[in-house]
Amino acid sequence: MCAYYMYKIGNNRIIPSRDRYLFIFRLLDVRAQLAWEPFAATPDQKGMDMTQLSVSKCDNELYVIAIPVSPNGGTAAVEVLHISSGYNDPVNYSINLGSVLVPGGTYSITMMGINWGGPAAFAVNLNGTPYTFSDGSGKLGLVWNQSVNVTVNR
C-alpha cells in the first residue's frame, strides 16, 4: 500500500495541508512498518516550474536577483542568491527558480559579479545556457553583469 499525503511545517510540527506548493511526502506501509520518505514529484505532479539556475565559479562575490517583468512588472526585486568565494575555489550551488519566485510570470534574472582584487571568474548556468565571465586584470568592484528574461510557470 502506498499513499501520497501533503504536509506543511508549522509551529514545530508537521500538519496536513491541501496546498499544492508545500512539502509532499509518501507514506509507505511495508508489513506494518510505517516510514516517511520524501517524494520527488515531477513538475506536473507538484504544479511547480523546474527552471534551474546553478553556479560553478564565483571569484569573488555573486548576486543574482529576479525582477518581475509580468504580470506585476517591476514591483519588487527578489534576491535569489548571494555567494562569496575566492582564490578560484570551485563552488557548487543549484536552485529551482520555481521554488522561490512566486507568483509565476516572466522575470528578469540579473547576475552581478563583484571582484575584490586579483583575477575574477563567474560561471552561471540557467536552464542549460551558460553565462560566464573571466578577467585577470584585477579590476575592483562590479566587473560583470548580465540580465536574462525567464518565464516561471505556477
mmCIF file of N, CA and C in Angstrom, residues 8 15 28 40 44 55 72 76 81 85 87 91 98 100 113 115 119-120 123 133 135 145 154:
data_model
loop_
_atom_site.group_PDB
_atom_site.id
_atom_site.type_symbol
_atom_site.label_atom_id
_atom_site.label_comp_id
_atom_site.label_asym_id
_atom_site.label_seq_id
_atom_site.Cartn_x
_atom_site.Cartn_y
_atom_site.Cartn_z
ATOM 1 N N LYS A 8 2.639 20.408 5.702
ATOM 2 C CA LYS A 8 3.449 21.601 5.835
ATOM 3 C C LYS A 8 3.966 21.668 7.268
ATOM 4 N N ILE A 15 1.864 19.247 9.834
ATOM 5 C CA ILE A 15 0.406 19.162 9.853
ATOM 6 C C ILE A 15 -0.108 18.950 8.426
ATOM 7 N N LEU A 28 4.791 4.958 3.272
ATOM 8 C CA LEU A 28 4.983 3.583 2.837
ATOM 9 C C LEU A 28 4.540 2.632 3.947
ATOM 10 N N ALA A 40 9.922 12.744 -4.559
ATOM 11 C CA ALA A 40 10.405 13.634 -5.603
ATOM 12 C C ALA A 40 9.389 13.646 -6.740
ATOM 13 N N ASP A 44 4.689 18.308 -13.273
ATOM 14 C CA ASP A 44 3.245 18.251 -13.444
ATOM 15 C C ASP A 44 2.553 17.697 -12.209
ATOM 16 N N VAL A 55 25.480 27.577 -10.158
ATOM 17 C CA VAL A 55 26.711 28.364 -10.149
ATOM 18 C C VAL A 55 27.877 27.413 -9.921
ATOM 19 N N ASN A 72 3.292 41.518 -12.835
ATOM 20 C CA ASN A 72 3.436 42.685 -11.955
ATOM 21 C C ASN A 72 4.738 43.411 -12.254
ATOM 22 N N ALA A 76 8.882 44.586 -7.363
ATOM 23 C CA ALA A 76 9.847 44.315 -6.304
ATOM 24 C C ALA A 76 10.871 43.305 -6.800
ATOM 25 N N LEU A 81 20.129 34.613 -4.920
ATOM 26 C CA LEU A 81 21.309 34.088 -4.230
ATOM 27 C C LEU A 81 22.370 35.153 -4.077
ATOM 28 N N SER A 85 33.223 33.830 -2.569
ATOM 29 C CA SER A 85 34.279 32.832 -2.644
ATOM 30 C C SER A 85 35.525 33.516 -3.177
ATOM 31 N N TYR A 87 40.032 32.868 -4.577
ATOM 32 C CA TYR A 87 41.197 32.045 -4.925
ATOM 33 C C TYR A 87 40.845 30.960 -5.940
ATOM 34 N N VAL A 91 32.782 26.330 -6.663
ATOM 35 C CA VAL A 91 31.532 26.367 -5.908
ATOM 36 C C VAL A 91 30.542 25.461 -6.622
ATOM 37 N N GLY A 98 11.493 28.048 -9.641
ATOM 38 C CA GLY A 98 10.071 27.888 -9.371
ATOM 39 C C GLY A 98 9.755 27.759 -7.893
ATOM 40 N N VAL A 100 11.252 29.637 -5.521
ATOM 41 C CA VAL A 100 11.448 30.909 -4.826
ATOM 42 C C VAL A 100 10.735 32.083 -5.487
ATOM 43 N N GLY A 113 28.572 40.306 -10.807
ATOM 44 C CA GLY A 113 29.816 39.799 -10.254
ATOM 45 C C GLY A 113 30.687 40.927 -9.732
ATOM 46 N N ASN A 115 34.422 41.939 -7.897
ATOM 47 C CA ASN A 115 35.789 41.473 -7.659
ATOM 48 C C ASN A 115 36.418 42.301 -6.546
ATOM 49 N N PRO A 119 42.415 38.122 -10.095
ATOM 50 C CA PRO A 119 41.542 37.663 -11.182
ATOM 51 C C PRO A 119 40.097 37.470 -10.718
ATOM 52 N N ALA A 120 39.168 37.637 -11.672
ATOM 53 C CA ALA A 120 37.747 37.435 -11.401
ATOM 54 C C ALA A 120 37.225 36.367 -12.342
ATOM 55 N N ALA A 123 30.697 31.721 -13.313
ATOM 56 C CA ALA A 123 30.043 30.788 -14.232
ATOM 57 C C ALA A 123 28.666 30.450 -13.679
ATOM 58 N N PHE A 133 32.093 34.747 -17.134
ATOM 59 C CA PHE A 133 32.958 35.920 -17.185
ATOM 60 C C PHE A 133 34.300 35.533 -16.578
ATOM 61 N N ASP A 135 38.319 37.492 -16.036
ATOM 62 C CA ASP A 135 39.181 38.652 -16.257
ATOM 63 C C ASP A 135 40.343 38.596 -15.271
ATOM 64 N N ASN A 145 27.945 42.075 -15.273
ATOM 65 C CA ASN A 145 26.505 41.974 -15.050
ATOM 66 C C ASN A 145 25.845 41.507 -16.334
ATOM 67 N N ARG A 154 3.538 28.773 -12.723
ATOM 68 C CA ARG A 154 2.984 28.362 -11.425
ATOM 69 C C ARG A 154 1.568 27.937 -11.616
#
